Short mmCIF file of C-alpha atoms in Angstrom, two decimals:
data_model
loop_
_atom_site.label_atom_id
_atom_site.label_comp_id
_atom_site.label_asym_id
_atom_site.label_seq_id
_atom_site.Cartn_x
_atom_site.Cartn_y
_atom_site.Cartn_z
CA MET A 5 0.00 0.00 0.00
CA GLN A 6 1.59 3.23 -1.12
CA GLY A 7 0.85 6.79 -2.15
CA SER A 8 2.43 9.72 -3.93
CA ILE A 9 2.57 13.50 -3.77
CA GLN A 10 2.75 15.77 -6.79
CA LYS A 11 3.29 19.51 -7.01
CA ARG A 12 0.71 21.45 -9.01
CA THR A 13 0.92 25.00 -10.37
CA GLY A 14 -2.21 26.78 -11.56
CA LYS A 15 -3.81 30.18 -11.81
CA HIS A 16 -4.54 30.12 -8.09
CA GLY A 17 -0.93 29.34 -7.20
CA VAL A 18 0.89 26.23 -6.01
CA SER A 19 -0.83 23.25 -4.39
CA TRP A 20 0.09 19.65 -3.68
CA ARG A 21 -1.93 16.64 -4.77
CA LEU A 22 -1.66 13.34 -2.92
CA ARG A 23 -2.77 10.07 -4.44
CA TYR A 24 -3.32 6.70 -2.79
CA ASP A 25 -5.05 3.40 -3.58
CA VAL A 26 -8.11 2.22 -1.65
CA PRO A 27 -8.99 -1.51 -1.72
CA GLN A 28 -12.53 -2.23 -2.96
CA PRO A 29 -14.87 -5.04 -1.83
CA ASP A 30 -14.35 -6.90 -5.14
CA GLY A 31 -10.58 -7.00 -4.65
CA SER A 32 -9.76 -4.17 -7.04
CA ARG A 33 -8.20 -0.85 -6.06
CA LYS A 34 -9.55 2.64 -6.56
CA GLN A 35 -7.16 5.57 -6.76
CA MET A 36 -8.18 8.52 -4.58
CA SER A 37 -6.74 12.03 -4.62
CA GLU A 38 -6.86 15.02 -2.30
CA THR A 39 -5.26 18.46 -2.37
CA ALA A 40 -3.32 20.35 0.29
CA PRO A 41 -1.93 23.92 0.15
CA THR A 42 1.62 23.01 1.25
CA LYS A 43 3.92 20.02 0.82
CA ARG A 44 4.16 19.53 4.59
CA GLU A 45 0.37 19.37 4.93
CA ALA A 46 0.18 17.00 1.98
CA GLU A 47 2.76 14.68 3.56
CA ALA A 48 0.92 14.74 6.89
CA LEU A 49 -2.41 14.04 5.22
CA LEU A 50 -0.97 11.19 3.17
CA ALA A 51 0.57 9.64 6.29
CA LYS A 52 -2.81 9.93 8.03
CA ARG A 53 -4.59 8.23 5.11
CA MET A 54 -2.03 5.42 5.04
CA HIS A 55 -2.52 4.84 8.76
CA GLU A 56 -6.32 4.83 8.39
CA LEU A 57 -6.10 2.31 5.55
CA GLN A 58 -3.84 0.04 7.56
CA THR A 59 -5.99 0.16 10.71
CA GLY A 60 -9.37 -0.03 8.96
CA ALA A 61 -10.39 3.48 10.09
CA TYR A 62 -10.42 4.92 6.58
CA VAL A 63 -13.64 6.52 5.34
CA THR A 64 -14.00 7.53 1.70
CA PRO A 65 -13.93 11.35 1.45
CA THR A 66 -17.29 12.86 0.65
CA ASP A 67 -18.53 16.17 -0.72
CA LEU A 68 -21.54 16.06 1.60
CA THR A 69 -22.10 19.34 3.45
CA VAL A 70 -23.42 19.91 6.97
CA ALA A 71 -26.73 21.12 5.49
CA GLU A 72 -27.12 17.98 3.37
CA LEU A 73 -26.32 15.75 6.33
CA LEU A 74 -28.94 17.48 8.47
CA ASP A 75 -31.60 16.94 5.78
CA ARG A 76 -30.85 13.22 5.72
CA TRP A 77 -30.69 12.98 9.50
CA PHE A 78 -34.03 14.76 9.96
CA ALA A 79 -35.68 12.38 7.49
CA VAL A 80 -34.52 9.32 9.45
CA HIS A 81 -34.86 10.80 12.94
CA ALA A 82 -38.46 11.90 12.32
CA GLU A 83 -39.54 8.27 12.65
CA ARG A 84 -38.06 8.01 16.14
CA VAL A 85 -39.25 11.18 17.86
CA SER A 86 -42.38 13.29 18.00
CA THR A 87 -43.31 15.85 15.39
CA ALA A 88 -42.83 18.64 17.94
CA THR A 89 -39.29 17.45 18.65
CA ILE A 90 -38.38 17.43 14.96
CA HIS A 91 -39.77 20.95 14.60
CA ARG A 92 -37.61 22.12 17.52
CA TYR A 93 -34.58 20.49 15.94
CA ARG A 94 -35.30 22.13 12.59
CA ARG A 95 -35.70 25.56 14.19
CA ALA A 96 -32.34 25.18 15.96
CA SER A 97 -30.79 24.11 12.66
CA GLN A 98 -32.30 26.91 10.57
CA THR A 99 -31.65 29.62 13.15
CA HIS A 100 -28.10 28.75 14.18
CA ILE A 101 -26.41 25.81 12.43
CA LEU A 102 -27.16 26.37 8.75
CA PRO A 103 -26.19 30.09 8.59
CA SER A 104 -22.77 29.35 10.10
CA LEU A 105 -21.89 25.77 9.13
CA GLY A 106 -24.36 24.72 6.45
CA VAL A 107 -22.06 25.06 3.42
CA ILE A 108 -19.03 23.45 5.09
CA LYS A 109 -18.13 19.99 3.81
CA LEU A 110 -18.14 17.35 6.53
CA VAL A 111 -14.55 16.36 5.79
CA ARG A 112 -13.49 19.96 6.47
CA LEU A 113 -15.42 20.39 9.72
CA THR A 114 -13.04 20.41 12.67
CA THR A 115 -13.58 20.28 16.42
CA LEU A 116 -12.14 23.78 16.74
CA ALA A 117 -14.61 25.08 14.12
CA VAL A 118 -17.50 23.55 16.10
CA GLN A 119 -16.16 25.08 19.34
CA ASP A 120 -15.89 28.51 17.71
CA PHE A 121 -19.42 28.09 16.38
CA TYR A 122 -20.82 27.44 19.88
CA GLN A 123 -18.97 30.46 21.27
CA GLY A 124 -20.52 32.52 18.48
CA VAL A 125 -23.99 31.30 19.44
CA GLN A 126 -23.34 32.25 23.08
CA SER A 127 -22.09 35.69 22.06
CA LYS A 128 -25.54 36.39 20.61
CA GLY A 129 -27.01 36.15 24.10
CA ILE A 130 -28.40 32.64 23.74
CA ALA A 131 -28.91 30.97 27.14
CA PRO A 132 -26.92 27.82 28.04
CA GLU A 133 -30.01 25.68 27.46
CA GLY A 134 -30.26 27.07 23.94
CA VAL A 135 -26.61 26.32 23.17
CA ARG A 136 -27.04 22.81 24.52
CA ALA A 137 -30.11 22.33 22.32
CA VAL A 138 -28.10 23.35 19.25
CA HIS A 139 -25.31 20.97 20.29
CA LYS A 140 -27.80 18.12 20.65
CA VAL A 141 -28.88 18.56 17.03
CA LEU A 142 -25.42 18.99 15.52
CA HIS A 143 -23.80 16.26 17.62
CA GLY A 144 -26.64 13.85 16.87
CA ALA A 145 -26.39 14.39 13.12
CA LEU A 146 -22.59 14.03 13.13
CA LYS A 147 -22.84 10.89 15.27
CA GLN A 148 -25.13 9.41 12.63
CA ALA A 149 -22.63 10.42 9.93
CA VAL A 150 -19.99 8.35 11.73
CA ALA A 151 -22.38 5.39 11.90
CA TRP A 152 -23.05 5.80 8.17
CA GLN A 153 -19.25 5.81 7.65
CA ILE A 154 -19.37 9.24 6.02
CA ILE A 155 -16.75 10.64 8.42
CA PRO A 156 -14.29 8.74 10.63
CA ARG A 157 -15.02 10.60 13.86
CA ASN A 158 -17.46 13.09 15.34
CA PRO A 159 -15.88 16.59 15.42
CA ALA A 160 -18.42 17.67 18.05
CA ASP A 161 -17.17 15.07 20.57
CA GLY A 162 -14.34 17.16 21.97
CA VAL A 163 -16.10 20.49 22.41
CA SER A 164 -16.98 22.26 25.62
CA ILE A 165 -20.60 23.31 26.08
CA PRO A 166 -22.05 25.47 28.87
CA ARG A 167 -23.47 23.74 31.90
CA PRO A 168 -27.25 23.92 32.30
CA ILE A 169 -28.56 26.45 34.79
CA ARG A 170 -30.78 24.69 37.31
CA ARG A 171 -33.64 27.06 37.98
CA GLU A 172 -35.60 26.75 41.19
CA LEU A 173 -39.01 25.22 40.54
CA THR A 174 -42.10 27.33 41.16
CA VAL A 175 -44.93 25.23 42.53
CA TRP A 176 -48.03 25.51 44.66
CA ASP A 177 -48.11 23.96 48.09
CA ALA A 178 -51.04 21.77 49.09
CA SER A 179 -53.08 24.70 50.47
CA GLN A 180 -52.62 26.79 47.33
CA ALA A 181 -53.47 23.88 45.04
CA ALA A 182 -56.60 23.18 47.08
CA LEU A 183 -57.66 26.85 46.94
CA PHE A 184 -57.22 26.88 43.18
CA GLN A 185 -59.22 23.68 42.69
CA SER A 186 -62.01 25.00 44.87
CA ALA A 187 -62.13 28.20 42.82
CA VAL A 188 -62.29 26.48 39.42
CA ASP A 189 -64.60 23.55 40.24
CA GLY A 190 -67.72 23.87 38.13
CA GLU A 191 -66.02 26.09 35.57
CA PRO A 192 -67.37 24.55 32.32
CA THR A 193 -64.24 24.64 30.21
CA TRP A 194 -61.37 24.58 32.69
CA GLY A 195 -62.51 23.03 35.96
CA THR A 196 -61.89 19.41 35.01
CA PHE A 197 -58.89 20.27 32.82
CA PHE A 198 -56.92 21.85 35.66
CA ARG A 199 -58.00 19.21 38.17
CA LEU A 200 -56.50 16.52 35.94
CA ALA A 201 -53.41 18.63 35.33
CA ILE A 202 -52.72 18.91 39.06
CA HIS A 203 -53.63 15.32 39.94
CA THR A 204 -51.99 13.45 37.04
CA GLY A 205 -49.02 15.61 36.08
CA MET A 206 -49.83 15.16 32.41
CA ARG A 207 -48.20 17.47 29.91
CA ARG A 208 -50.21 20.22 28.25
CA GLY A 209 -50.25 18.47 24.87
CA GLU A 210 -51.24 15.16 26.44
CA LEU A 211 -54.26 16.73 28.14
CA LEU A 212 -55.33 18.51 24.96
CA ALA A 213 -55.14 15.27 22.96
CA LEU A 214 -57.23 13.18 25.39
CA ARG A 215 -60.29 11.50 23.90
CA TRP A 216 -63.12 9.81 25.73
CA ALA A 217 -61.88 6.46 24.41
CA ASP A 218 -58.74 7.02 26.49
CA VAL A 219 -60.66 7.05 29.77
CA ASP A 220 -62.12 4.12 31.70
CA LEU A 221 -64.23 5.78 34.37
CA ASP A 222 -65.35 2.47 35.86
CA ARG A 223 -61.75 1.46 36.53
CA GLY A 224 -60.63 5.02 37.23
CA VAL A 225 -57.81 5.03 34.66
CA VAL A 226 -56.79 7.41 31.91
CA THR A 227 -54.33 6.23 29.24
CA VAL A 228 -51.99 8.65 27.50
CA ARG A 229 -51.73 7.59 23.85
CA ARG A 230 -50.91 10.76 21.91
CA THR A 231 -50.09 14.43 22.31
CA MET A 232 -50.99 17.66 20.60
CA THR A 233 -47.97 19.14 18.86
CA GLU A 234 -47.28 22.13 16.62
CA ASP A 235 -46.33 22.27 12.96
CA GLU A 236 -43.47 24.38 11.59
CA ASP A 237 -45.75 27.43 11.54
CA GLY A 238 -46.76 26.98 15.19
CA ARG A 239 -50.26 25.68 14.42
CA PRO A 240 -51.61 22.92 16.70
CA VAL A 241 -51.58 19.42 15.25
CA MET A 242 -53.15 16.34 16.85
CA GLY A 243 -50.49 13.63 17.10
CA THR A 244 -51.26 10.05 16.13
CA VAL A 245 -49.39 8.04 18.77
CA ALA A 246 -46.84 8.78 21.49
CA LYS A 247 -43.31 7.86 20.37
CA THR A 248 -41.92 6.24 23.54
CA ASN A 249 -43.12 3.56 25.92
CA ALA A 250 -42.75 5.97 28.84
CA ALA A 251 -45.02 8.50 27.13
CA ARG A 252 -47.68 5.85 26.39
CA ARG A 253 -48.84 5.16 29.92
CA PRO A 254 -51.89 4.48 32.10
CA ILE A 255 -52.51 6.85 35.01
CA ALA A 256 -54.75 5.99 37.95
CA LEU A 257 -57.35 8.65 38.72
CA ALA A 258 -58.44 9.87 42.12
CA ALA A 259 -62.17 9.56 42.88
CA SER A 260 -62.53 13.34 42.61
CA CYS A 261 -61.11 13.23 39.07
CA VAL A 262 -63.52 10.47 38.05
CA ASP A 263 -66.45 12.49 39.41
CA ALA A 264 -65.20 15.61 37.62
CA LEU A 265 -64.91 13.73 34.33
CA ARG A 266 -68.43 12.31 34.64
CA TRP A 267 -69.77 15.82 35.24
CA HIS A 268 -67.70 17.20 32.37
CA ARG A 269 -68.95 14.52 29.98
CA ALA A 270 -72.56 15.25 30.87
CA LYS A 271 -72.10 18.98 30.26
CA GLN A 272 -70.34 18.31 26.96
CA ALA A 273 -73.21 16.03 25.87
CA GLU A 274 -75.67 18.86 26.59
CA ARG A 275 -73.68 21.25 24.39
CA ARG A 276 -73.40 18.69 21.63
CA LEU A 277 -77.15 18.06 21.66
CA LEU A 278 -77.81 21.79 21.62
CA LEU A 279 -75.50 22.47 18.65
CA GLY A 280 -76.59 19.44 16.63
CA PRO A 281 -75.06 19.51 13.12
CA ALA A 282 -72.94 22.51 14.07
CA TRP A 283 -70.91 20.36 16.46
CA ASN A 284 -67.30 20.16 15.28
CA ALA A 285 -66.16 16.53 15.31
CA THR A 286 -62.80 17.07 13.60
CA GLY A 287 -60.98 16.72 16.92
CA GLY A 288 -62.01 13.08 17.22
CA ASP A 289 -64.25 13.26 20.29
CA VAL A 290 -61.76 15.15 22.45
CA ILE A 291 -62.50 15.52 26.14
CA PHE A 292 -61.49 19.17 26.36
CA ASP A 293 -63.04 21.26 23.61
CA ARG A 294 -63.55 24.97 23.10
CA GLY A 295 -67.33 24.68 23.39
CA ASP A 296 -68.21 23.40 19.93
CA GLY A 297 -66.31 20.10 19.84
CA ALA A 298 -63.09 21.49 18.34
CA PRO A 299 -59.90 20.99 20.39
CA LEU A 300 -58.69 23.78 22.64
CA HIS A 301 -55.81 25.87 21.33
CA PRO A 302 -52.63 25.47 23.45
CA ASP A 303 -52.25 29.24 23.86
CA SER A 304 -55.64 29.52 25.56
CA ILE A 305 -54.46 27.53 28.58
CA LYS A 306 -51.99 30.09 29.87
CA ASN A 307 -54.56 32.89 29.73
CA ALA A 308 -57.09 30.76 31.58
CA LEU A 309 -54.57 29.71 34.23
CA ASP A 310 -53.52 33.31 34.87
CA ARG A 311 -57.14 34.45 35.16
CA LEU A 312 -58.22 31.63 37.46
CA ALA A 313 -55.11 31.86 39.67
CA LYS A 314 -55.89 35.54 40.23
CA LEU A 315 -59.49 34.61 41.05
CA ALA A 316 -58.32 32.00 43.56
CA GLY A 317 -55.79 34.36 45.13
CA VAL A 318 -52.81 32.08 44.52
CA PRO A 319 -49.47 32.84 42.80
CA ARG A 320 -49.35 32.70 39.01
CA LEU A 321 -47.63 29.66 37.53
CA ARG A 322 -46.66 28.44 34.11
CA VAL A 323 -48.83 25.63 32.76
CA HIS A 324 -45.87 23.24 33.04
CA ASP A 325 -45.51 24.15 36.73
CA LEU A 326 -48.74 22.28 37.45
CA ARG A 327 -46.83 19.15 36.47
CA HIS A 328 -44.05 20.09 38.89
CA THR A 329 -46.68 20.75 41.55
CA MET A 330 -48.04 17.21 41.25
CA ALA A 331 -44.58 15.68 41.50
CA THR A 332 -43.51 17.85 44.44
CA LEU A 333 -46.70 17.26 46.42
CA GLY A 334 -46.62 13.54 45.67
CA LEU A 335 -43.02 13.09 46.80
CA THR A 336 -43.57 15.26 49.88
CA GLU A 337 -46.56 13.14 50.88
CA GLY A 338 -44.52 9.95 50.60
CA LEU A 339 -45.50 8.77 47.12
CA HIS A 340 -42.79 6.42 45.89
CA PRO A 341 -40.53 8.08 43.29
CA LYS A 342 -41.16 5.18 40.89
CA ILE A 343 -44.87 5.99 40.91
CA VAL A 344 -44.15 9.68 40.33
CA GLN A 345 -41.87 8.74 37.43
CA GLU A 346 -44.57 6.59 35.82
CA ARG A 347 -47.25 9.25 36.20
CA LEU A 348 -44.99 11.91 34.70
CA GLY A 349 -43.88 9.66 31.84
CA HIS A 350 -40.17 10.12 32.56
CA SER A 351 -37.86 7.65 30.83
CA SER A 352 -36.06 6.77 34.06
CA ILE A 353 -36.40 7.18 37.80
CA ALA A 354 -32.99 8.89 37.82
CA MET A 355 -34.45 11.68 35.71
CA THR A 356 -37.27 12.14 38.24
CA LEU A 357 -34.99 12.16 41.26
CA ASP A 358 -32.58 14.60 39.61
CA ARG A 359 -35.38 16.97 38.57
CA TYR A 360 -36.91 17.04 42.04
CA SER A 361 -33.74 16.87 44.09
CA HIS A 362 -35.02 19.71 46.29
CA VAL A 363 -37.76 17.38 47.53
CA SER A 364 -35.27 14.56 47.99
CA THR A 365 -33.26 16.77 50.35
CA GLU A 366 -36.34 17.38 52.47
CA LEU A 367 -37.16 13.67 52.47
CA GLN A 368 -33.60 12.89 53.54
CA ARG A 369 -33.93 15.33 56.43
CA ASP A 370 -37.21 13.70 57.44
CA GLY A 371 -35.55 10.29 57.17
CA ALA A 372 -32.63 11.45 59.30
CA ASP A 373 -35.04 12.70 61.98
CA ARG A 374 -36.95 9.40 61.92
CA LEU A 375 -33.73 7.39 62.22
CA ASP A 376 -32.62 9.55 65.11
CA ALA A 377 -35.97 9.08 66.84
CA ALA A 378 -35.82 5.30 66.30
CA LEU A 379 -32.35 5.07 67.85
CA ASN A 380 -33.43 7.21 70.80
CA ARG A 381 -36.47 5.00 71.38
CA ALA A 382 -34.26 1.92 71.31
CA LEU A 383 -31.85 3.53 73.78
CA ASP A 384 -34.71 4.50 76.10
CA THR A 385 -36.08 0.95 75.92
CA ASP A 386 -32.69 -0.53 76.85
CA ARG A 387 -32.42 1.84 79.82
CA ASP A 388 -35.90 0.93 81.04
CA GLN A 389 -35.04 -2.76 80.82
CA ASP A 390 -31.84 -2.24 82.82
CA VAL A 391 -33.76 -0.35 85.51
CA THR A 392 -36.34 -3.14 85.68
CA LYS A 393 -33.62 -5.82 86.03
CA GLN A 394 -31.90 -3.88 88.81
CA ALA A 395 -35.17 -3.47 90.67
CA ALA A 396 -35.93 -7.17 90.38
CA THR A 397 -32.52 -8.23 91.71
CA GLY A 398 -32.47 -5.38 94.27
#
């Protein structure tokens, strides 16, 4: 196995062409060539190619660009994740990756170039979470390129990305949650919606996508099967099926939730009978509709939550904070973390414990106090027994 280097002189100046033979599956050899600006770089590149060929690490050079790779990766990855996730990935790509790296050929993309790119994103005022989101997309696509044997290694492996900023969760305590529920009970559109949000910890899109076929009121179980997502223009789209096993999950309902759902179904049936042919059935018999059978718009939830929180006299929260409220209250009241994980639809219990570490600290303190009390009781018991023995032998 050998190669050669040849000096070239053209209208753009001097360059150096290296040539080497690459074995083919049929036993033949294909001559490859690359160009370097200096003889030293050409010699180093040829030595690298010879080493790769000898060790089996060689990957045929490609003209594929970062933009072309991302298109292929999105097409394959769309089958593995939700539509909303793919839209987020595409936005990160179109906003940040393509303008800076899109035209660069994969074989020319270096770790230093990726590092400089991330620093450029940060310099625009993008938060650490945003930079990490961009890295997730670029790193994932380049990892797939390695698996496809387009490039020998992932140039995003050696970069440094900002650490996530752990923000303190904002949640209601039990008294505030109870006040809110009391204030919204009987509210035709939102009473049952927010009761389920607080009790089940379901995501906004999961609640919006619920259909009556997903609820077994006799058994007191609701099954999450799909979620409402958004298209590339931000318009709500009803998903077909949840992508992961953790997302597709049954959730046990409290008796108050079952009663609320029965009441809600009766009120919805009255509206449907009143509207007759004007009833909008395009949502597929959704539980939470805007009054005419059509699904609620995701943006309407925040406005309703703000209005009803003010009415109840409790602090304003984000819609997603209702999910955190359920988890925090459940863990505080002794609900096993595994149960909280399953209700939330987290992929692992480690994710749940990490997210709600503030509750874990409180539980540890409670556990420490209980252990201390148990040891003190045991010590007191031993002392009482010693006193009794001494009295008996007195």
